[in-house]
JSON list of C-alpha atoms and ligand atoms in Angstrom, two decimals:
[
{"chain": "A", "resi": 192, "resn": "LEU", "atom": "CA", "xyz": [10.05, 2.70, 4.14]},
{"chain": "A", "resi": 193, "resn": "ILE", "atom": "CA", "xyz": [7.73, 0.12, 2.28]},
{"chain": "A", "resi": 194, "resn": "THR", "atom": "CA", "xyz": [4.06, -1.16, 3.03]},
{"chain": "A", "resi": 195, "resn": "ALA", "atom": "CA", "xyz": [2.41, -4.33, 1.49]},
{"chain": "A", "resi": 196, "resn": "GLY", "atom": "CA", "xyz": [-0.20, -6.63, 1.87]},
{"chain": "A", "resi": 197, "resn": "PRO", "atom": "CA", "xyz": [-3.76, -6.33, 3.00]},
{"chain": "A", "resi": 198, "resn": "THR", "atom": "CA", "xyz": [-4.85, -5.59, 6.40]},
{"chain": "A", "resi": 199, "resn": "TYR", "atom": "CA", "xyz": [-7.30, -8.11, 8.46]},
{"chain": "A", "resi": 200, "resn": "GLU", "atom": "CA", "xyz": [-9.92, -6.04, 10.17]},
{"chain": "A", "resi": 201, "resn": "ALA", "atom": "CA", "xyz": [-11.31, -8.32, 13.02]},
{"chain": "A", "resi": 202, "resn": "ILE", "atom": "CA", "xyz": [-15.19, -9.15, 13.39]},
{"chain": "A", "resi": 203, "resn": "ASP", "atom": "CA", "xyz": [-14.59, -11.43, 16.12]},
{"chain": "A", "resi": 204, "resn": "PRO", "atom": "CA", "xyz": [-11.98, -13.79, 17.47]},
{"chain": "A", "resi": 205, "resn": "VAL", "atom": "CA", "xyz": [-12.01, -16.06, 14.35]},
{"chain": "A", "resi": 206, "resn": "ARG", "atom": "CA", "xyz": [-13.40, -13.78, 11.68]},
{"chain": "A", "resi": 207, "resn": "PHE", "atom": "CA", "xyz": [-12.22, -10.70, 9.85]},
{"chain": "A", "resi": 208, "resn": "ILE", "atom": "CA", "xyz": [-12.56, -8.38, 6.56]},
{"chain": "A", "resi": 209, "resn": "GLY", "atom": "CA", "xyz": [-9.90, -8.31, 4.35]},
{"chain": "A", "resi": 210, "resn": "ASN", "atom": "CA", "xyz": [-8.83, -8.24, 0.58]},
{"chain": "A", "resi": 211, "resn": "HIS", "atom": "CA", "xyz": [-6.90, -10.11, -2.13]},
{"chain": "A", "resi": 212, "resn": "SER", "atom": "CA", "xyz": [-3.70, -8.43, -1.89]},
{"chain": "A", "resi": 213, "resn": "SER", "atom": "CA", "xyz": [-0.76, -10.81, -1.76]},
{"chain": "A", "resi": 214, "resn": "GLY", "atom": "CA", "xyz": [2.13, -8.56, -0.95]},
{"chain": "A", "resi": 215, "resn": "LYS", "atom": "CA", "xyz": [4.23, -9.41, -3.83]},
{"chain": "A", "resi": 216, "resn": "MET", "atom": "CA", "xyz": [4.39, -5.80, -5.35]},
{"chain": "A", "resi": 217, "resn": "GLY", "atom": "CA", "xyz": [5.63, -4.70, -1.89]},
{"chain": "A", "resi": 218, "resn": "PHE", "atom": "CA", "xyz": [8.09, -7.27, -1.06]},
{"chain": "A", "resi": 219, "resn": "ALA", "atom": "CA", "xyz": [9.41, -7.15, -4.63]},
{"chain": "A", "resi": 220, "resn": "LEU", "atom": "CA", "xyz": [10.17, -3.37, -3.96]},
{"chain": "A", "resi": 221, "resn": "ALA", "atom": "CA", "xyz": [11.80, -4.20, -0.66]},
{"chain": "A", "resi": 222, "resn": "GLU", "atom": "CA", "xyz": [13.97, -6.70, -2.34]},
{"chain": "A", "resi": 223, "resn": "GLU", "atom": "CA", "xyz": [14.79, -4.35, -5.23]},
{"chain": "A", "resi": 224, "resn": "ALA", "atom": "CA", "xyz": [15.54, -1.35, -2.89]},
{"chain": "A", "resi": 225, "resn": "ALA", "atom": "CA", "xyz": [17.73, -3.55, -0.77]},
{"chain": "A", "resi": 226, "resn": "LYS", "atom": "CA", "xyz": [19.55, -4.76, -3.77]},
{"chain": "A", "resi": 227, "resn": "LYS", "atom": "CA", "xyz": [20.67, -1.22, -4.61]},
{"chain": "A", "resi": 228, "resn": "GLY", "atom": "CA", "xyz": [21.74, -0.45, -1.14]},
{"chain": "A", "resi": 229, "resn": "ALA", "atom": "CA", "xyz": [18.86, 0.99, 0.51]},
{"chain": "A", "resi": 230, "resn": "ASN", "atom": "CA", "xyz": [18.16, 0.35, 4.03]},
{"chain": "A", "resi": 231, "resn": "VAL", "atom": "CA", "xyz": [14.88, -0.92, 3.94]},
{"chain": "A", "resi": 232, "resn": "THR", "atom": "CA", "xyz": [12.04, -1.13, 6.32]},
{"chain": "A", "resi": 233, "resn": "LEU", "atom": "CA", "xyz": [9.07, -3.15, 5.15]},
{"chain": "A", "resi": 234, "resn": "ILE", "atom": "CA", "xyz": [5.83, -3.07, 7.28]},
{"chain": "A", "resi": 235, "resn": "SER", "atom": "CA", "xyz": [3.49, -5.79, 6.07]},
{"chain": "A", "resi": 236, "resn": "GLY", "atom": "CA", "xyz": [-0.12, -7.10, 6.45]},
{"chain": "A", "resi": 237, "resn": "PRO", "atom": "CA", "xyz": [-0.47, -10.89, 6.60]},
{"chain": "A", "resi": 238, "resn": "THR", "atom": "CA", "xyz": [1.09, -12.56, 3.91]},
{"chain": "A", "resi": 239, "resn": "ALA", "atom": "CA", "xyz": [2.49, -16.24, 3.09]},
{"chain": "A", "resi": 240, "resn": "LEU", "atom": "CA", "xyz": [5.66, -14.29, 1.46]},
{"chain": "A", "resi": 241, "resn": "LYS", "atom": "CA", "xyz": [9.16, -14.46, 3.09]},
{"chain": "A", "resi": 242, "resn": "ILE", "atom": "CA", "xyz": [11.89, -11.97, 2.83]},
{"chain": "A", "resi": 243, "resn": "GLN", "atom": "CA", "xyz": [15.06, -13.10, 1.42]},
{"chain": "A", "resi": 244, "resn": "ASN", "atom": "CA", "xyz": [17.25, -10.45, 2.04]},
{"chain": "A", "resi": 245, "resn": "PRO", "atom": "CA", "xyz": [18.48, -10.36, 5.73]},
{"chain": "A", "resi": 246, "resn": "ASN", "atom": "CA", "xyz": [19.28, -6.56, 5.49]},
{"chain": "A", "resi": 247, "resn": "ILE", "atom": "CA", "xyz": [15.60, -5.76, 5.45]},
{"chain": "A", "resi": 248, "resn": "GLU", "atom": "CA", "xyz": [13.86, -4.73, 8.68]},
{"chain": "A", "resi": 249, "resn": "PHE", "atom": "CA", "xyz": [10.61, -6.57, 8.67]},
{"chain": "A", "resi": 250, "resn": "HIS", "atom": "CA", "xyz": [7.57, -5.54, 10.90]},
{"chain": "A", "resi": 251, "resn": "GLY", "atom": "CA", "xyz": [4.40, -7.76, 10.35]},
{"chain": "A", "resi": 252, "resn": "VAL", "atom": "CA", "xyz": [1.33, -6.17, 11.15]},
{"chain": "A", "resi": 253, "resn": "THR", "atom": "CA", "xyz": [-2.54, -7.19, 11.05]},
{"chain": "A", "resi": 254, "resn": "SER", "atom": "CA", "xyz": [-4.86, -4.20, 11.22]},
{"chain": "A", "resi": 255, "resn": "ALA", "atom": "CA", "xyz": [-4.96, -0.87, 9.43]},
{"chain": "A", "resi": 256, "resn": "ARG", "atom": "CA", "xyz": [-4.70, 0.65, 13.07]},
{"chain": "A", "resi": 257, "resn": "GLU", "atom": "CA", "xyz": [-1.52, -1.54, 13.76]},
{"chain": "A", "resi": 258, "resn": "MET", "atom": "CA", "xyz": [-0.09, -0.42, 10.43]},
{"chain": "A", "resi": 259, "resn": "PHE", "atom": "CA", "xyz": [-0.58, 3.31, 10.90]},
{"chain": "A", "resi": 260, "resn": "ASP", "atom": "CA", "xyz": [1.03, 3.14, 14.45]},
{"chain": "A", "resi": 261, "resn": "GLU", "atom": "CA", "xyz": [3.86, 1.17, 12.88]},
{"chain": "A", "resi": 262, "resn": "VAL", "atom": "CA", "xyz": [4.26, 3.44, 10.06]},
{"chain": "A", "resi": 263, "resn": "PHE", "atom": "CA", "xyz": [4.57, 6.24, 12.01]},
{"chain": "A", "resi": 264, "resn": "LYS", "atom": "CA", "xyz": [7.34, 4.89, 14.23]},
{"chain": "A", "resi": 265, "resn": "HIS", "atom": "CA", "xyz": [9.62, 4.96, 11.09]},
{"chain": "A", "resi": 266, "resn": "TYR", "atom": "CA", "xyz": [8.31, 7.37, 8.86]},
{"chain": "A", "resi": 267, "resn": "TYR", "atom": "CA", "xyz": [10.22, 10.52, 10.19]},
{"chain": "A", "resi": 268, "resn": "ALA", "atom": "CA", "xyz": [13.52, 8.73, 9.67]},
{"chain": "A", "resi": 269, "resn": "ALA", "atom": "CA", "xyz": [12.68, 7.76, 6.07]},
{"chain": "A", "resi": 270, "resn": "ASP", "atom": "CA", "xyz": [13.87, 9.40, 2.88]},
{"chain": "A", "resi": 271, "resn": "ILE", "atom": "CA", "xyz": [11.57, 7.59, 0.48]},
{"chain": "A", "resi": 272, "resn": "ALA", "atom": "CA", "xyz": [8.26, 5.96, 1.39]},
{"chain": "A", "resi": 273, "resn": "ILE", "atom": "CA", "xyz": [6.42, 3.88, -0.91]},
{"chain": "A", "resi": 274, "resn": "MET", "atom": "CA", "xyz": [2.90, 2.54, 0.09]},
{"chain": "A", "resi": 275, "resn": "SER", "atom": "CA", "xyz": [1.93, -0.44, -1.80]},
{"chain": "A", "resi": 276, "resn": "ALA", "atom": "CA", "xyz": [-0.43, -1.96, 0.66]},
{"chain": "A", "resi": 277, "resn": "ALA", "atom": "CA", "xyz": [-4.09, -2.51, 0.41]},
{"chain": "A", "resi": 278, "resn": "VAL", "atom": "CA", "xyz": [-5.20, -1.06, 3.37]},
{"chain": "A", "resi": 279, "resn": "ALA", "atom": "CA", "xyz": [-8.77, -1.55, 4.53]},
{"chain": "A", "resi": 280, "resn": "ASP", "atom": "CA", "xyz": [-10.87, 1.51, 4.37]},
{"chain": "A", "resi": 281, "resn": "TYR", "atom": "CA", "xyz": [-13.41, 0.38, 6.90]},
{"chain": "A", "resi": 282, "resn": "THR", "atom": "CA", "xyz": [-12.91, -1.60, 10.09]},
{"chain": "A", "resi": 283, "resn": "PRO", "atom": "CA", "xyz": [-15.94, -3.13, 12.33]},
{"chain": "A", "resi": 284, "resn": "LYS", "atom": "CA", "xyz": [-16.86, -0.50, 15.03]},
{"chain": "A", "resi": 285, "resn": "ILE", "atom": "CA", "xyz": [-17.26, -3.25, 17.64]},
{"chain": "A", "resi": 286, "resn": "VAL", "atom": "CA", "xyz": [-15.17, -6.53, 17.71]},
{"chain": "A", "resi": 287, "resn": "ALA", "atom": "CA", "xyz": [-17.36, -9.17, 19.18]},
{"chain": "A", "resi": 288, "resn": "PRO", "atom": "CA", "xyz": [-15.23, -10.67, 22.10]},
{"chain": "A", "resi": 289, "resn": "GLU", "atom": "CA", "xyz": [-16.87, -14.15, 21.50]},
{"chain": "A", "resi": 290, "resn": "LYS", "atom": "CA", "xyz": [-17.42, -16.05, 18.03]},
{"chain": "A", "resi": 291, "resn": "ILE", "atom": "CA", "xyz": [-20.83, -14.73, 16.66]},
{"chain": "A", "resi": 292, "resn": "LYS", "atom": "CA", "xyz": [-23.56, -17.46, 16.28]},
{"chain": "A", "resi": 293, "resn": "LYS", "atom": "CA", "xyz": [-25.66, -17.86, 13.40]},
{"chain": "A", "resi": 294, "resn": "ASN", "atom": "CA", "xyz": [-29.10, -17.21, 15.08]},
{"chain": "A", "resi": 295, "resn": "GLU", "atom": "CA", "xyz": [-30.45, -14.18, 13.27]},
{"chain": "A", "resi": 296, "resn": "GLU", "atom": "CA", "xyz": [-31.96, -14.67, 9.31]},
{"chain": "A", "resi": 297, "resn": "GLU", "atom": "CA", "xyz": [-30.01, -10.99, 8.57]},
{"chain": "A", "resi": 298, "resn": "PHE", "atom": "CA", "xyz": [-27.14, -10.06, 10.36]},
{"chain": "A", "resi": 299, "resn": "SER", "atom": "CA", "xyz": [-25.47, -6.62, 9.90]},
{"chain": "A", "resi": 300, "resn": "ILE", "atom": "CA", "xyz": [-21.76, -5.48, 10.90]},
{"chain": "A", "resi": 301, "resn": "GLN", "atom": "CA", "xyz": [-21.39, -1.39, 11.70]},
{"chain": "A", "resi": 302, "resn": "LEU", "atom": "CA", "xyz": [-18.17, -0.24, 10.06]},
{"chain": "A", "resi": 303, "resn": "VAL", "atom": "CA", "xyz": [-16.44, 2.79, 10.78]},
{"chain": "A", "resi": 304, "resn": "LYS", "atom": "CA", "xyz": [-13.52, 4.70, 8.52]},
{"chain": "A", "resi": 305, "resn": "ASN", "atom": "CA", "xyz": [-10.17, 3.55, 9.32]},
{"chain": "A", "resi": 306, "resn": "PRO", "atom": "CA", "xyz": [-7.25, 6.62, 9.34]},
{"chain": "A", "resi": 307, "resn": "ASP", "atom": "CA", "xyz": [-5.91, 6.96, 6.03]},
{"chain": "A", "resi": 308, "resn": "ILE", "atom": "CA", "xyz": [-2.27, 6.25, 6.68]},
{"chain": "A", "resi": 309, "resn": "LEU", "atom": "CA", "xyz": [-1.06, 7.57, 3.30]},
{"chain": "A", "resi": 310, "resn": "LYS", "atom": "CA", "xyz": [-3.21, 11.00, 3.61]},
{"chain": "A", "resi": 311, "resn": "THR", "atom": "CA", "xyz": [-1.57, 11.32, 7.02]},
{"chain": "A", "resi": 312, "resn": "MET", "atom": "CA", "xyz": [1.84, 11.10, 6.21]},
{"chain": "A", "resi": 313, "resn": "GLY", "atom": "CA", "xyz": [1.15, 13.47, 3.16]},
{"chain": "A", "resi": 314, "resn": "GLU", "atom": "CA", "xyz": [-0.13, 15.91, 6.08]},
{"chain": "A", "resi": 315, "resn": "LYS", "atom": "CA", "xyz": [2.88, 15.18, 8.28]},
{"chain": "A", "resi": 316, "resn": "LYS", "atom": "CA", "xyz": [5.60, 15.58, 5.13]},
{"chain": "A", "resi": 317, "resn": "THR", "atom": "CA", "xyz": [8.86, 17.17, 5.60]},
{"chain": "A", "resi": 318, "resn": "HIS", "atom": "CA", "xyz": [11.80, 15.71, 3.28]},
{"chain": "A", "resi": 319, "resn": "GLN", "atom": "CA", "xyz": [10.38, 12.52, 2.39]},
{"chain": "A", "resi": 320, "resn": "PHE", "atom": "CA", "xyz": [9.59, 11.58, -1.56]},
{"chain": "A", "resi": 321, "resn": "LEU", "atom": "CA", "xyz": [5.98, 10.06, -0.77]},
{"chain": "A", "resi": 322, "resn": "VAL", "atom": "CA", "xyz": [4.86, 7.39, -3.04]},
{"chain": "A", "resi": 323, "resn": "GLY", "atom": "CA", "xyz": [1.39, 5.94, -3.23]},
{"chain": "A", "resi": 324, "resn": "PHE", "atom": "CA", "xyz": [-0.41, 3.20, -5.29]},
{"chain": "A", "resi": 325, "resn": "ALA", "atom": "CA", "xyz": [-3.73, 3.62, -6.82]},
{"chain": "A", "resi": 326, "resn": "LEU", "atom": "CA", "xyz": [-5.83, 0.50, -8.03]},
{"chain": "A", "resi": 327, "resn": "GLU", "atom": "CA", "xyz": [-8.69, 2.00, -9.88]},
{"chain": "A", "resi": 328, "resn": "THR", "atom": "CA", "xyz": [-11.52, 0.22, -11.83]},
{"chain": "A", "resi": 329, "resn": "GLN", "atom": "CA", "xyz": [-12.91, 3.31, -13.80]},
{"chain": "A", "resi": 330, "resn": "ASN", "atom": "CA", "xyz": [-11.82, 7.04, -14.50]},
{"chain": "A", "resi": 331, "resn": "GLU", "atom": "CA", "xyz": [-8.20, 5.60, -13.60]},
{"chain": "A", "resi": 332, "resn": "GLU", "atom": "CA", "xyz": [-6.12, 8.88, -14.47]},
{"chain": "A", "resi": 333, "resn": "GLU", "atom": "CA", "xyz": [-8.56, 11.22, -13.02]},
{"chain": "A", "resi": 334, "resn": "ASN", "atom": "CA", "xyz": [-8.78, 9.35, -9.73]},
{"chain": "A", "resi": 335, "resn": "ALA", "atom": "CA", "xyz": [-5.28, 8.76, -9.41]},
{"chain": "A", "resi": 336, "resn": "LYS", "atom": "CA", "xyz": [-4.40, 12.29, -10.03]},
{"chain": "A", "resi": 337, "resn": "GLY", "atom": "CA", "xyz": [-6.73, 13.26, -7.48]},
{"chain": "A", "resi": 338, "resn": "LYS", "atom": "CA", "xyz": [-5.26, 11.11, -5.02]},
{"chain": "A", "resi": 339, "resn": "LEU", "atom": "CA", "xyz": [-1.89, 12.38, -5.88]},
{"chain": "A", "resi": 340, "resn": "ASN", "atom": "CA", "xyz": [-3.12, 16.12, -4.73]},
{"chain": "A", "resi": 341, "resn": "ARG", "atom": "CA", "xyz": [-5.24, 15.22, -1.92]},
{"chain": "A", "resi": 342, "resn": "LYS", "atom": "CA", "xyz": [-2.94, 12.97, -0.24]},
{"chain": "A", "resi": 343, "resn": "ASN", "atom": "CA", "xyz": [0.02, 15.33, -1.06]},
{"chain": "A", "resi": 344, "resn": "LEU", "atom": "CA", "xyz": [2.15, 12.76, -3.06]},
{"chain": "A", "resi": 345, "resn": "ASP", "atom": "CA", "xyz": [5.24, 13.27, -5.07]},
{"chain": "A", "resi": 346, "resn": "MET", "atom": "CA", "xyz": [4.31, 10.17, -7.15]},
{"chain": "A", "resi": 347, "resn": "ILE", "atom": "CA", "xyz": [1.76, 7.78, -7.68]},
{"chain": "A", "resi": 348, "resn": "VAL", "atom": "CA", "xyz": [1.62, 4.46, -9.42]},
{"chain": "A", "resi": 349, "resn": "LEU", "atom": "CA", "xyz": [-1.57, 3.49, -11.14]},
{"chain": "A", "resi": 350, "resn": "ASN", "atom": "CA", "xyz": [-2.62, 0.13, -11.95]},
{"chain": "A", "resi": 351, "resn": "SER", "atom": "CA", "xyz": [-5.83, -0.63, -13.41]},
{"chain": "A", "resi": 352, "resn": "LEU", "atom": "CA", "xyz": [-7.90, -3.73, -12.86]},
{"chain": "A", "resi": 353, "resn": "ARG", "atom": "CA", "xyz": [-9.13, -3.38, -16.60]},
{"chain": "A", "resi": 354, "resn": "ASP", "atom": "CA", "xyz": [-5.67, -4.69, -17.74]},
{"chain": "A", "resi": 355, "resn": "SER", "atom": "CA", "xyz": [-5.42, -8.26, -17.63]},
{"chain": "A", "resi": 356, "resn": "GLY", "atom": "CA", "xyz": [-2.35, -9.46, -15.80]},
{"chain": "A", "resi": 357, "resn": "ALA", "atom": "CA", "xyz": [-2.32, -6.51, -13.54]},
{"chain": "A", "resi": 358, "resn": "GLY", "atom": "CA", "xyz": [-3.76, -6.19, -9.83]},
{"chain": "A", "resi": 359, "resn": "PHE", "atom": "CA", "xyz": [-4.07, -8.57, -7.10]},
{"chain": "A", "resi": 360, "resn": "ARG", "atom": "CA", "xyz": [-2.44, -12.16, -6.66]},
{"chain": "A", "resi": 361, "resn": "GLY", "atom": "CA", "xyz": [-0.61, -12.57, -10.09]},
{"chain": "A", "resi": 362, "resn": "ASP", "atom": "CA", "xyz": [2.95, -12.26, -10.78]},
{"chain": "A", "resi": 363, "resn": "THR", "atom": "CA", "xyz": [2.65, -9.52, -13.24]},
{"chain": "A", "resi": 364, "resn": "ASN", "atom": "CA", "xyz": [1.62, -5.91, -13.13]},
{"chain": "A", "resi": 365, "resn": "LYS", "atom": "CA", "xyz": [1.04, -2.91, -15.85]},
{"chain": "A", "resi": 366, "resn": "ILE", "atom": "CA", "xyz": [1.49, 0.39, -14.48]},
{"chain": "A", "resi": 367, "resn": "LYS", "atom": "CA", "xyz": [1.31, 4.00, -15.12]},
{"chain": "A", "resi": 368, "resn": "ILE", "atom": "CA", "xyz": [3.38, 6.46, -13.14]},
{"chain": "A", "resi": 369, "resn": "ILE", "atom": "CA", "xyz": [1.88, 10.10, -12.63]},
{"chain": "A", "resi": 370, "resn": "THR", "atom": "CA", "xyz": [3.60, 12.97, -11.07]},
{"chain": "A", "resi": 371, "resn": "GLN", "atom": "CA", "xyz": [2.63, 16.77, -11.03]},
{"chain": "A", "resi": 372, "resn": "THR", "atom": "CA", "xyz": [4.49, 17.07, -14.32]},
{"chain": "A", "resi": 373, "resn": "GLU", "atom": "CA", "xyz": [4.93, 13.75, -15.95]},
{"chain": "A", "resi": 374, "resn": "GLN", "atom": "CA", "xyz": [2.88, 10.74, -16.88]},
{"chain": "A", "resi": 375, "resn": "LYS", "atom": "CA", "xyz": [4.92, 7.36, -18.03]},
{"chain": "A", "resi": 376, "resn": "GLU", "atom": "CA", "xyz": [3.19, 3.88, -19.06]},
{"chain": "A", "resi": 377, "resn": "PHE", "atom": "CA", "xyz": [5.02, 1.09, -18.90]},
{"chain": "A", "resi": 378, "resn": "SER", "atom": "CA", "xyz": [4.44, -2.49, -20.50]},
{"chain": "A", "resi": 379, "resn": "LEU", "atom": "CA", "xyz": [2.94, -5.79, -18.83]},
{"chain": "A", "resi": 380, "resn": "LYS", "atom": "CA", "xyz": [5.93, -6.95, -16.71]},
{"chain": "A", "resi": 381, "resn": "THR", "atom": "CA", "xyz": [6.78, -9.43, -13.71]},
{"chain": "A", "resi": 382, "resn": "LYS", "atom": "CA", "xyz": [6.39, -7.84, -10.44]},
{"chain": "A", "resi": 383, "resn": "GLU", "atom": "CA", "xyz": [10.31, -7.83, -10.02]},
{"chain": "A", "resi": 384, "resn": "GLU", "atom": "CA", "xyz": [10.57, -5.69, -13.38]},
{"chain": "A", "resi": 385, "resn": "VAL", "atom": "CA", "xyz": [8.10, -3.40, -12.09]},
{"chain": "A", "resi": 386, "resn": "ALA", "atom": "CA", "xyz": [9.59, -2.89, -9.00]},
{"chain": "A", "resi": 387, "resn": "LYS", "atom": "CA", "xyz": [12.94, -1.83, -10.91]},
{"chain": "A", "resi": 388, "resn": "ASP", "atom": "CA", "xyz": [11.02, 0.51, -12.98]},
{"chain": "A", "resi": 389, "resn": "ILE", "atom": "CA", "xyz": [9.49, 2.32, -10.05]},
{"chain": "A", "resi": 390, "resn": "LEU", "atom": "CA", "xyz": [12.81, 2.66, -8.02]},
{"chain": "A", "resi": 391, "resn": "ASP", "atom": "CA", "xyz": [14.67, 3.93, -11.10]},
{"chain": "A", "resi": 392, "resn": "PHE", "atom": "CA", "xyz": [11.99, 6.47, -11.70]},
{"chain": "A", "resi": 393, "resn": "ILE", "atom": "CA", "xyz": [12.19, 7.38, -8.10]},
{"chain": "A", "resi": 394, "resn": "ASN", "atom": "CA", "xyz": [16.14, 7.56, -8.21]},
{"chain": "A", "resi": 395, "resn": "ASP", "atom": "CA", "xyz": [15.85, 9.92, -11.23]},
{"chain": "A", "resi": 396, "resn": "LYS", "atom": "CA", "xyz": [13.90, 12.46, -9.02]},
{"chain": "A", "resi": 397, "resn": "LEU", "atom": "CA", "xyz": [15.77, 12.45, -5.95]},
{"chain": "A", "resi": 398, "resn": "PRO", "atom": "CA", "xyz": [18.39, 15.15, -5.10]},
{"chain": "A", "resi": 399, "resn": "GLN", "atom": "CA", "xyz": [21.92, 14.14, -5.80]},
{"chain": "A", "resi": 400, "resn": "ASN", "atom": "CA", "xyz": [22.71, 14.03, -2.35]},
{"chain": "A", "resi": 401, "resn": "LEU", "atom": "CA", "xyz": [20.67, 11.24, -1.01]},
{"chain": "B", "resi": 229, "resn": "C5P", "atom": "O1", "xyz": [-7.76, 5.92, -1.40]},
{"chain": "B", "resi": 229, "resn": "C5P", "atom": "P1", "xyz": [-7.21, 5.15, -1.81]},
{"chain": "B", "resi": 229, "resn": "C5P", "atom": "O2", "xyz": [-7.09, 3.71, -0.84]},
{"chain": "B", "resi": 229, "resn": "C5P", "atom": "O3", "xyz": [-7.39, 4.59, -3.41]},
{"chain": "B", "resi": 229, "resn": "C5P", "atom": "O4", "xyz": [-5.47, 5.16, -1.97]},
{"chain": "B", "resi": 229, "resn": "C5P", "atom": "C1", "xyz": [-4.64, 4.05, -2.17]},
{"chain": "B", "resi": 229, "resn": "C5P", "atom": "C2", "xyz": [-3.16, 4.35, -1.61]},
{"chain": "B", "resi": 229, "resn": "C5P", "atom": "O5", "xyz": [-3.43, 4.88, 0.00]},
{"chain": "B", "resi": 229, "resn": "C5P", "atom": "C3", "xyz": [-2.45, 3.41, -1.34]},
{"chain": "B", "resi": 229, "resn": "C5P", "atom": "O6", "xyz": [-1.04, 3.58, -1.61]},
{"chain": "B", "resi": 229, "resn": "C5P", "atom": "C4", "xyz": [-2.39, 2.67, 0.12]},
{"chain": "B", "resi": 229, "resn": "C5P", "atom": "O7", "xyz": [-1.23, 2.12, 0.50]},
{"chain": "B", "resi": 229, "resn": "C5P", "atom": "C5", "xyz": [-2.64, 3.91, 0.63]},
{"chain": "B", "resi": 229, "resn": "C5P", "atom": "N1", "xyz": [-3.90, 4.04, 1.79]},
{"chain": "B", "resi": 229, "resn": "C5P", "atom": "C6", "xyz": [-3.35, 4.17, 3.11]},
{"chain": "B", "resi": 229, "resn": "C5P", "atom": "N2", "xyz": [-4.25, 3.98, 4.05]},
{"chain": "B", "resi": 229, "resn": "C5P", "atom": "C7", "xyz": [-5.77, 3.94, 3.88]},
{"chain": "B", "resi": 229, "resn": "C5P", "atom": "C8", "xyz": [-5.92, 3.53, 2.78]},
{"chain": "B", "resi": 229, "resn": "C5P", "atom": "C9", "xyz": [-5.06, 3.84, 1.67]},
{"chain": "B", "resi": 229, "resn": "C5P", "atom": "O8", "xyz": [-2.44, 4.33, 3.40]},
{"chain": "B", "resi": 229, "resn": "C5P", "atom": "N3", "xyz": [-6.58, 3.62, 4.90]}
]
């Protein structure tokens, strides 16, 4: 089970709060996992990308709430869950039914917290190998380790916005994999190569009978 892309949180019928995630990392993971013979379910927020491998089960969603609901339709049947989506942390409390007019000089939108999909997965984990992503701009390792523990993950993939060539939109990424007992740093690679590294690492950690 893989998530990818951004989420869009509606403000009114024509506007939303979103982020720069392209979905490339999650789509590369899905293609690579399918190539390795896995049964892949990919749940993605809005992206311009198209799935190549016909064996990938694809579900498109828009908001974090929709992603949450779709993830939990598939989570219990999954052996490995890799959550690479850039989920919006907050969503507008009220979605205006009509397009908001620009009448006021100052204008505020009240936001409420979205459910943390990955944290909920960690709380409900039974047999799944659970992998999260962390995109950090400061205290990278410390923050990533905090997430590993708080969200009850088996592994976290850290990418820092400080590394040139890593992060949103681009075709390359530079990652560090962190588990409870290990840390492994990789060089700058294409997202396809990074996907291979991540899946090879996971494969080494899995029980033989999977
Ligand atoms: O806490 P933070 O957002 O930095 O954690 C990033 C990880 O958590 C990513 O794997 C992301 O897909 C996941 N996440 C989530 N639901 C949220 C926020 C983040 O699944 N609401």
